[in-house]
């Protein structure tokens, strides 16, 4: 682990990140099937972010973790490198592992609908997870696994430099907000996220993971309220 990652990990541990809920990106490397990748937008090619993201992906690819043993593909991100909003989930599932992209299964289809409901397109936002390899049998990542991958997530945040972060599920909320408070109490309010590298506050909201909403549709109303909060902030900024 390089010095930057050590510094990030030390910060994360000192912040008290040791509480995680039991819930359940673009891969720039060719799979064994040699599948093609979606084309980049022109603005994503020219501002230097692509190289930085590729370097992060390279580090994740070569990071030694047992999660690789049961996963098919590295899953880092999808969407725009110039996104104003960053959506962070937990870890890849079966469909994501197969395609090498986050949120492409049923939960991903619901996320697309959630975005459309507030006039956002998938290609306009940056979508990633806390952990980038699929845990075997879709189990919840362990505390150690989450801590190991958080420095890579921190680096992505620094590169993308979003105005807002939308956390999908308890694992992402606990990891990024560094708090033992339950998701049900965290949601519905804006929180302030401070990066080690960025000289600004990133306004952050925690809400329910689309996979949870599929299992418990009674929480969709609360999720819609969170989405409207994001939409209001975006409209105010524009």
Short mmCIF file of N, CA and C in Angstrom, two decimals, residues 21 23-24 87-93 96 102-108 110-111 114 127-130 166-173 183 187 206-217 219-220 223 226:
data_model
loop_
_atom_site.label_atom_id
_atom_site.label_comp_id
_atom_site.label_asym_id
_atom_site.label_seq_id
_atom_site.Cartn_x
_atom_site.Cartn_y
_atom_site.Cartn_z
N UNK A 21 -23.62 -1.83 8.40
CA UNK A 21 -24.88 -2.56 8.41
C UNK A 21 -24.75 -3.86 7.62
N UNK A 23 -26.53 -5.17 5.02
CA UNK A 23 -27.32 -5.20 3.79
C UNK A 23 -26.51 -5.85 2.66
N UNK A 24 -27.22 -5.90 1.64
CA UNK A 24 -26.38 -5.95 0.47
C UNK A 24 -26.51 -4.51 0.07
N UNK A 87 -22.86 8.54 -6.97
CA UNK A 87 -23.68 7.54 -6.29
C UNK A 87 -22.78 6.40 -5.86
N UNK A 88 -22.85 6.05 -4.58
CA UNK A 88 -21.98 5.00 -4.03
C UNK A 88 -22.83 3.90 -3.40
N UNK A 89 -22.65 2.68 -3.88
CA UNK A 89 -23.34 1.53 -3.31
C UNK A 89 -22.41 0.70 -2.45
N UNK A 90 -22.74 -0.58 -2.30
CA UNK A 90 -22.00 -1.46 -1.39
C UNK A 90 -20.91 -2.26 -2.08
N UNK A 91 -21.33 -3.18 -2.97
CA UNK A 91 -20.40 -4.06 -3.67
C UNK A 91 -21.12 -4.65 -4.88
N UNK A 92 -20.38 -5.16 -5.86
CA UNK A 92 -21.03 -5.76 -7.03
C UNK A 92 -21.82 -7.00 -6.66
N UNK A 93 -22.91 -7.21 -7.40
CA UNK A 93 -23.67 -8.45 -7.29
C UNK A 93 -23.34 -9.36 -8.47
N UNK A 96 -23.49 -7.56 -11.94
CA UNK A 96 -22.39 -6.60 -12.04
C UNK A 96 -21.06 -7.31 -12.25
N UNK A 102 -21.10 -1.43 -12.45
CA UNK A 102 -21.96 -1.39 -11.26
C UNK A 102 -23.43 -1.14 -11.61
N UNK A 103 -24.30 -1.71 -10.81
CA UNK A 103 -25.74 -1.45 -10.91
C UNK A 103 -26.29 -1.71 -12.31
N UNK A 104 -26.19 -2.96 -12.77
CA UNK A 104 -26.73 -3.33 -14.07
C UNK A 104 -27.82 -4.39 -13.96
N UNK A 105 -28.03 -4.94 -12.79
CA UNK A 105 -29.08 -5.93 -12.59
C UNK A 105 -30.41 -5.25 -12.29
N UNK A 106 -31.28 -5.95 -11.58
CA UNK A 106 -32.60 -5.39 -11.25
C UNK A 106 -32.46 -4.13 -10.41
N UNK A 107 -31.51 -4.14 -9.48
CA UNK A 107 -31.29 -2.95 -8.66
C UNK A 107 -30.80 -1.80 -9.53
N UNK A 108 -29.99 -2.11 -10.52
CA UNK A 108 -29.51 -1.08 -11.43
C UNK A 108 -30.62 -0.50 -12.28
N UNK A 110 -33.69 -0.25 -11.36
CA UNK A 110 -34.44 0.63 -10.48
C UNK A 110 -33.69 1.95 -10.27
N UNK A 111 -32.38 1.86 -10.12
CA UNK A 111 -31.59 3.09 -9.97
C UNK A 111 -31.76 3.98 -11.20
N UNK A 114 -34.91 5.76 -10.80
CA UNK A 114 -34.80 6.77 -9.76
C UNK A 114 -34.12 8.03 -10.29
N UNK A 127 -21.15 6.44 -10.88
CA UNK A 127 -21.70 5.36 -10.06
C UNK A 127 -20.58 4.39 -9.70
N UNK A 128 -20.44 4.08 -8.42
CA UNK A 128 -19.41 3.15 -7.97
C UNK A 128 -19.89 2.44 -6.71
N UNK A 129 -19.00 1.66 -6.11
CA UNK A 129 -19.29 0.94 -4.86
C UNK A 129 -18.15 1.12 -3.88
N UNK A 130 -18.40 0.79 -2.62
CA UNK A 130 -17.35 0.83 -1.61
C UNK A 130 -16.31 -0.25 -1.91
N UNK A 166 -24.45 10.76 -3.12
CA UNK A 166 -25.69 10.09 -2.73
C UNK A 166 -25.33 8.66 -2.36
N UNK A 167 -25.47 8.33 -1.09
CA UNK A 167 -25.07 7.02 -0.57
C UNK A 167 -26.24 6.05 -0.62
N UNK A 168 -26.00 4.91 -1.25
CA UNK A 168 -27.05 3.91 -1.45
C UNK A 168 -26.85 2.75 -0.48
N UNK A 169 -27.56 2.80 0.64
CA UNK A 169 -27.51 1.70 1.59
C UNK A 169 -26.67 1.97 2.82
N UNK A 170 -26.85 1.10 3.81
CA UNK A 170 -26.20 1.28 5.10
C UNK A 170 -24.69 1.16 5.07
N UNK A 171 -24.15 0.24 4.27
CA UNK A 171 -22.70 0.06 4.23
C UNK A 171 -22.03 1.32 3.72
N UNK A 172 -22.53 1.88 2.62
CA UNK A 172 -21.94 3.10 2.07
C UNK A 172 -22.09 4.26 3.04
N UNK A 173 -23.24 4.35 3.69
CA UNK A 173 -23.48 5.44 4.63
C UNK A 173 -22.54 5.37 5.82
N UNK A 183 -29.17 3.86 9.33
CA UNK A 183 -29.53 4.52 8.08
C UNK A 183 -30.87 5.25 8.19
N UNK A 187 -30.86 9.19 7.00
CA UNK A 187 -31.51 9.66 5.78
C UNK A 187 -32.44 10.84 6.10
N UNK A 206 -27.73 10.19 2.59
CA UNK A 206 -27.80 8.72 2.65
C UNK A 206 -29.23 8.28 2.42
N UNK A 207 -29.40 7.23 1.65
CA UNK A 207 -30.73 6.72 1.39
C UNK A 207 -30.66 5.20 1.22
N UNK A 208 -31.77 4.60 0.84
CA UNK A 208 -31.85 3.15 0.76
C UNK A 208 -31.26 2.61 -0.55
N UNK A 209 -30.65 1.45 -0.45
CA UNK A 209 -30.10 0.78 -1.62
C UNK A 209 -31.25 0.27 -2.49
N UNK A 210 -31.15 0.40 -3.82
CA UNK A 210 -32.23 -0.10 -4.69
C UNK A 210 -32.57 -1.57 -4.45
N UNK A 211 -31.58 -2.41 -4.13
CA UNK A 211 -31.87 -3.82 -3.86
C UNK A 211 -32.77 -3.96 -2.64
N UNK A 212 -32.55 -3.11 -1.63
CA UNK A 212 -33.40 -3.12 -0.44
C UNK A 212 -34.81 -2.67 -0.80
N UNK A 213 -34.91 -1.67 -1.69
CA UNK A 213 -36.23 -1.18 -2.09
C UNK A 213 -37.02 -2.24 -2.86
N UNK A 214 -36.31 -3.08 -3.60
CA UNK A 214 -36.99 -4.16 -4.30
C UNK A 214 -37.56 -5.18 -3.32
N UNK A 215 -36.84 -5.40 -2.22
CA UNK A 215 -37.32 -6.33 -1.20
C UNK A 215 -38.35 -5.70 -0.28
N UNK A 216 -38.25 -4.39 -0.09
CA UNK A 216 -39.12 -3.68 0.85
C UNK A 216 -39.67 -2.42 0.19
N UNK A 217 -40.61 -2.58 -0.73
CA UNK A 217 -41.11 -1.42 -1.50
C UNK A 217 -41.79 -0.35 -0.65
N UNK A 219 -40.53 1.30 1.50
CA UNK A 219 -39.56 2.37 1.77
C UNK A 219 -39.30 3.25 0.55
N UNK A 220 -39.98 2.97 -0.55
CA UNK A 220 -39.76 3.76 -1.75
C UNK A 220 -40.18 5.22 -1.57
N UNK A 223 -37.36 7.00 0.03
CA UNK A 223 -36.29 7.16 -0.94
C UNK A 223 -36.60 8.29 -1.91
N UNK A 226 -35.76 11.57 -0.42
CA UNK A 226 -34.32 11.84 -0.48
C UNK A 226 -33.90 12.31 -1.87
#
